[in-house]
Amino acid sequence: MKTKDNLLSLLEAAKGSYVSGEDLSSSLGISRTAVWKAASTLREDGYDILSAYGKGYCLSSGSDRLSAFAISQHLQNKVFSITVLPETGSTNNDSKALAEKGASEFTLVASEHQNAGKGRLGRSFYSPEGTGIYFSILLRPRMPIGDALYITTAAAAATSRAIEDVCGKRTGIKWVNDIFIAGKKVCGILTEASIDMESGSLAYAVLGIGINVIEPEGGFPEAISNVAGSVYSSKEYVPGIRSRLLAAVLDNFYLYYTAFPEKAFLEDYRKRSILIGKVATVIRGDLQYPAEITGIDDNCRLLVLREGVPETLDSGEVSVRL
Ligand code: BTN
């Protein structure tokens, strides 16, 4: 860990109260000038750190900035190795780079802002500063490639539950991996995998989750404003929730992931489906047709009736529009 991360952990632990420069320098084993420099770097990263002569340093009680310490504080399963970046291109790309360097399972990269956030099907994911949670978890699953879809569906169920538990909002899941609140998409999930050609199994997978937590100032860009929504309006939001929410997603996902053969996530996933019981448009290449959605099978495929004839739809081949 870098000095600034260690300093941040100490200030997070005393959030809202001053810690003297002397105490910080002896706890960290560095000079007071080095403490001052690390505090300046943290301010540049966007942390609201106050300092006062004779009192020391204080992380403002209203600070909402994500940090490894703030997230870990709320985590029950302490298996995640967490890095929070003030800004990055895409946390999925960061995680893939770490995976290639041999990083271990459950390495997590989160960022306050992505300037090249990636969505599914080559789309971009709008990831403005400080209003969302953008993170990627490195997984090294021992499972056949065909089962990789379960990572995404388990993540959708885990995230939906976390939003409901922490934020008290009712969520719905649109097959395969979009989470909706009141008709607007508040979360997207992108899982990218690398295949070990020799064994034909997954070498690693990067699970990327983006949640629009607070409505961005000025709203969403016009191109997505009819689809995108947020968990909270800016007036409703209480600082600190983003860290709690991220920790809850991690804890829920960890439980599902470590019990994959039981597919415990399926029940949570199915009961939040916003498609079941509706008539939707199935899009398969250039072909579009209406179908009644009747269910989701144990392999996370969509069960539909097309002109009364049953069909099973695979997420790799089709998408569905309500
Ligand atoms: C989608 O809805 O199309 C999927 C969006 C996935 C966005 C997340 S944000 C964290 C991670 N990093 C990325 O570049 N994308 C995913």
mmCIF file of N, CA, C and O in Angstrom, residues 205-237:
data_model
loop_
_atom_site.group_PDB
_atom_site.id
_atom_site.type_symbol
_atom_site.label_atom_id
_atom_site.label_comp_id
_atom_site.label_asym_id
_atom_site.label_seq_id
_atom_site.Cartn_x
_atom_site.Cartn_y
_atom_site.Cartn_z
ATOM 1 N N ALA A 205 -11.923 -14.359 -15.472
ATOM 2 C CA ALA A 205 -13.052 -13.532 -15.918
ATOM 3 C C ALA A 205 -12.992 -12.224 -15.157
ATOM 4 O O ALA A 205 -12.534 -12.176 -14.007
ATOM 5 N N VAL A 206 -13.401 -11.166 -15.826
ATOM 6 C CA VAL A 206 -13.466 -9.859 -15.176
ATOM 7 C C VAL A 206 -14.945 -9.459 -15.156
ATOM 8 O O VAL A 206 -15.579 -9.370 -16.200
ATOM 9 N N LEU A 207 -15.458 -9.290 -13.957
ATOM 10 C CA LEU A 207 -16.863 -8.924 -13.793
ATOM 11 C C LEU A 207 -16.935 -7.421 -13.521
ATOM 12 O O LEU A 207 -16.449 -6.955 -12.488
ATOM 13 N N GLY A 208 -17.493 -6.675 -14.459
ATOM 14 C CA GLY A 208 -17.572 -5.212 -14.313
ATOM 15 C C GLY A 208 -18.994 -4.778 -14.047
ATOM 16 O O GLY A 208 -19.927 -5.177 -14.758
ATOM 17 N N ILE A 209 -19.166 -3.974 -13.015
ATOM 18 C CA ILE A 209 -20.508 -3.519 -12.629
ATOM 19 C C ILE A 209 -20.499 -1.986 -12.541
ATOM 20 O O ILE A 209 -19.600 -1.394 -11.937
ATOM 21 N N GLY A 210 -21.485 -1.377 -13.154
ATOM 22 C CA GLY A 210 -21.624 0.081 -13.062
ATOM 23 C C GLY A 210 -23.007 0.409 -12.539
ATOM 24 O O GLY A 210 -24.009 -0.018 -13.108
ATOM 25 N N ILE A 211 -23.061 1.141 -11.423
ATOM 26 C CA ILE A 211 -24.365 1.523 -10.839
ATOM 27 C C ILE A 211 -24.467 3.054 -10.836
ATOM 28 O O ILE A 211 -23.561 3.741 -10.340
ATOM 29 N N ASN A 212 -25.551 3.569 -11.402
ATOM 30 C CA ASN A 212 -25.810 5.013 -11.320
ATOM 31 C C ASN A 212 -26.474 5.251 -9.972
ATOM 32 O O ASN A 212 -27.660 4.978 -9.813
ATOM 33 N N VAL A 213 -25.709 5.729 -9.007
ATOM 34 C CA VAL A 213 -26.262 5.844 -7.649
ATOM 35 C C VAL A 213 -27.016 7.175 -7.483
ATOM 36 O O VAL A 213 -28.151 7.198 -7.039
ATOM 37 N N ILE A 214 -26.341 8.266 -7.848
ATOM 38 C CA ILE A 214 -26.961 9.597 -7.671
ATOM 39 C C ILE A 214 -27.184 10.201 -9.056
ATOM 40 O O ILE A 214 -26.318 10.087 -9.930
ATOM 41 N N GLU A 215 -28.295 10.863 -9.222
ATOM 42 C CA GLU A 215 -28.580 11.499 -10.507
ATOM 43 C C GLU A 215 -27.496 12.537 -10.813
ATOM 44 O O GLU A 215 -27.202 13.389 -9.974
ATOM 45 N N PRO A 216 -26.858 12.463 -11.992
ATOM 46 C CA PRO A 216 -25.799 13.442 -12.281
ATOM 47 C C PRO A 216 -26.375 14.855 -12.373
ATOM 48 O O PRO A 216 -27.519 15.029 -12.808
ATOM 49 N N GLU A 217 -25.566 15.833 -11.954
ATOM 50 C CA GLU A 217 -26.004 17.223 -12.049
ATOM 51 C C GLU A 217 -26.308 17.532 -13.522
ATOM 52 O O GLU A 217 -25.497 17.225 -14.384
ATOM 53 N N GLY A 218 -27.448 18.077 -13.801
ATOM 54 C CA GLY A 218 -27.805 18.369 -15.200
ATOM 55 C C GLY A 218 -28.397 17.162 -15.916
ATOM 56 O O GLY A 218 -28.681 17.228 -17.110
ATOM 57 N N GLY A 219 -28.543 16.050 -15.212
ATOM 58 C CA GLY A 219 -29.174 14.853 -15.797
ATOM 59 C C GLY A 219 -28.237 14.054 -16.685
ATOM 60 O O GLY A 219 -27.053 14.365 -16.808
ATOM 61 N N PHE A 220 -28.771 13.002 -17.314
ATOM 62 C CA PHE A 220 -27.980 12.149 -18.204
ATOM 63 C C PHE A 220 -27.901 12.790 -19.593
ATOM 64 O O PHE A 220 -28.792 13.564 -19.966
ATOM 65 N N PRO A 221 -26.880 12.455 -20.378
ATOM 66 C CA PRO A 221 -26.813 12.981 -21.741
ATOM 67 C C PRO A 221 -28.073 12.597 -22.520
ATOM 68 O O PRO A 221 -28.672 11.547 -22.262
ATOM 69 N N GLU A 222 -28.436 13.451 -23.463
ATOM 70 C CA GLU A 222 -29.698 13.269 -24.193
ATOM 71 C C GLU A 222 -29.834 11.877 -24.820
ATOM 72 O O GLU A 222 -30.904 11.261 -24.781
ATOM 73 N N ALA A 223 -28.723 11.364 -25.333
ATOM 74 C CA ALA A 223 -28.774 10.083 -26.054
ATOM 75 C C ALA A 223 -29.264 8.927 -25.176
ATOM 76 O O ALA A 223 -29.791 7.937 -25.682
ATOM 77 N N ILE A 224 -29.067 9.053 -23.848
ATOM 78 C CA ILE A 224 -29.475 7.939 -22.969
ATOM 79 C C ILE A 224 -30.536 8.368 -21.951
ATOM 80 O O ILE A 224 -30.940 7.579 -21.107
ATOM 81 N N SER A 225 -30.983 9.628 -22.041
ATOM 82 C CA SER A 225 -31.843 10.146 -20.963
ATOM 83 C C SER A 225 -33.199 9.439 -20.881
ATOM 84 O O SER A 225 -33.820 9.431 -19.820
ATOM 85 N N ASN A 226 -33.660 8.822 -21.971
ATOM 86 C CA ASN A 226 -34.955 8.131 -21.872
ATOM 87 C C ASN A 226 -34.814 6.729 -21.276
ATOM 88 O O ASN A 226 -35.793 6.121 -20.883
ATOM 89 N N VAL A 227 -33.584 6.209 -21.208
ATOM 90 C CA VAL A 227 -33.358 4.851 -20.679
ATOM 91 C C VAL A 227 -32.697 4.877 -19.299
ATOM 92 O O VAL A 227 -33.055 4.089 -18.418
ATOM 93 N N ALA A 228 -31.712 5.771 -19.121
ATOM 94 C CA ALA A 228 -30.881 5.728 -17.901
ATOM 95 C C ALA A 228 -31.563 6.405 -16.718
ATOM 96 O O ALA A 228 -32.234 7.430 -16.869
ATOM 97 N N GLY A 229 -31.379 5.824 -15.552
ATOM 98 C CA GLY A 229 -31.898 6.409 -14.320
ATOM 99 C C GLY A 229 -30.900 6.193 -13.201
ATOM 100 O O GLY A 229 -29.846 5.579 -13.397
ATOM 101 N N SER A 230 -31.232 6.697 -12.019
ATOM 102 C CA SER A 230 -30.333 6.563 -10.870
ATOM 103 C C SER A 230 -31.106 5.996 -9.692
ATOM 104 O O SER A 230 -32.328 6.126 -9.624
ATOM 105 N N VAL A 231 -30.354 5.451 -8.768
ATOM 106 C CA VAL A 231 -30.992 4.916 -7.558
ATOM 107 C C VAL A 231 -31.595 6.065 -6.745
ATOM 108 O O VAL A 231 -32.704 5.957 -6.230
ATOM 109 N N TYR A 232 -30.851 7.176 -6.634
ATOM 110 C CA TYR A 232 -31.304 8.323 -5.837
ATOM 111 C C TYR A 232 -31.317 9.615 -6.657
ATOM 112 O O TYR A 232 -30.456 9.797 -7.529
ATOM 113 N N SER A 233 -32.197 10.525 -6.290
ATOM 114 C CA SER A 233 -32.058 11.899 -6.777
ATOM 115 C C SER A 233 -30.959 12.529 -5.912
ATOM 116 O O SER A 233 -30.638 12.010 -4.836
ATOM 117 N N SER A 234 -30.390 13.657 -6.350
ATOM 118 C CA SER A 234 -29.287 14.241 -5.574
ATOM 119 C C SER A 234 -29.772 14.707 -4.194
ATOM 120 O O SER A 234 -29.013 14.719 -3.231
ATOM 121 N N LYS A 235 -31.052 15.054 -4.076
ATOM 122 C CA LYS A 235 -31.570 15.541 -2.775
ATOM 123 C C LYS A 235 -31.722 14.401 -1.775
ATOM 124 O O LYS A 235 -31.521 14.564 -0.585
ATOM 125 N N GLU A 236 -32.079 13.229 -2.277
ATOM 126 C CA GLU A 236 -32.345 12.077 -1.386
ATOM 127 C C GLU A 236 -31.072 11.470 -0.807
ATOM 128 O O GLU A 236 -31.095 10.834 0.236
ATOM 129 N N TYR A 237 -29.975 11.592 -1.542
ATOM 130 C CA TYR A 237 -28.769 10.815 -1.225
ATOM 131 C C TYR A 237 -28.109 11.260 0.078
ATOM 132 O O TYR A 237 -28.011 12.449 0.367
#
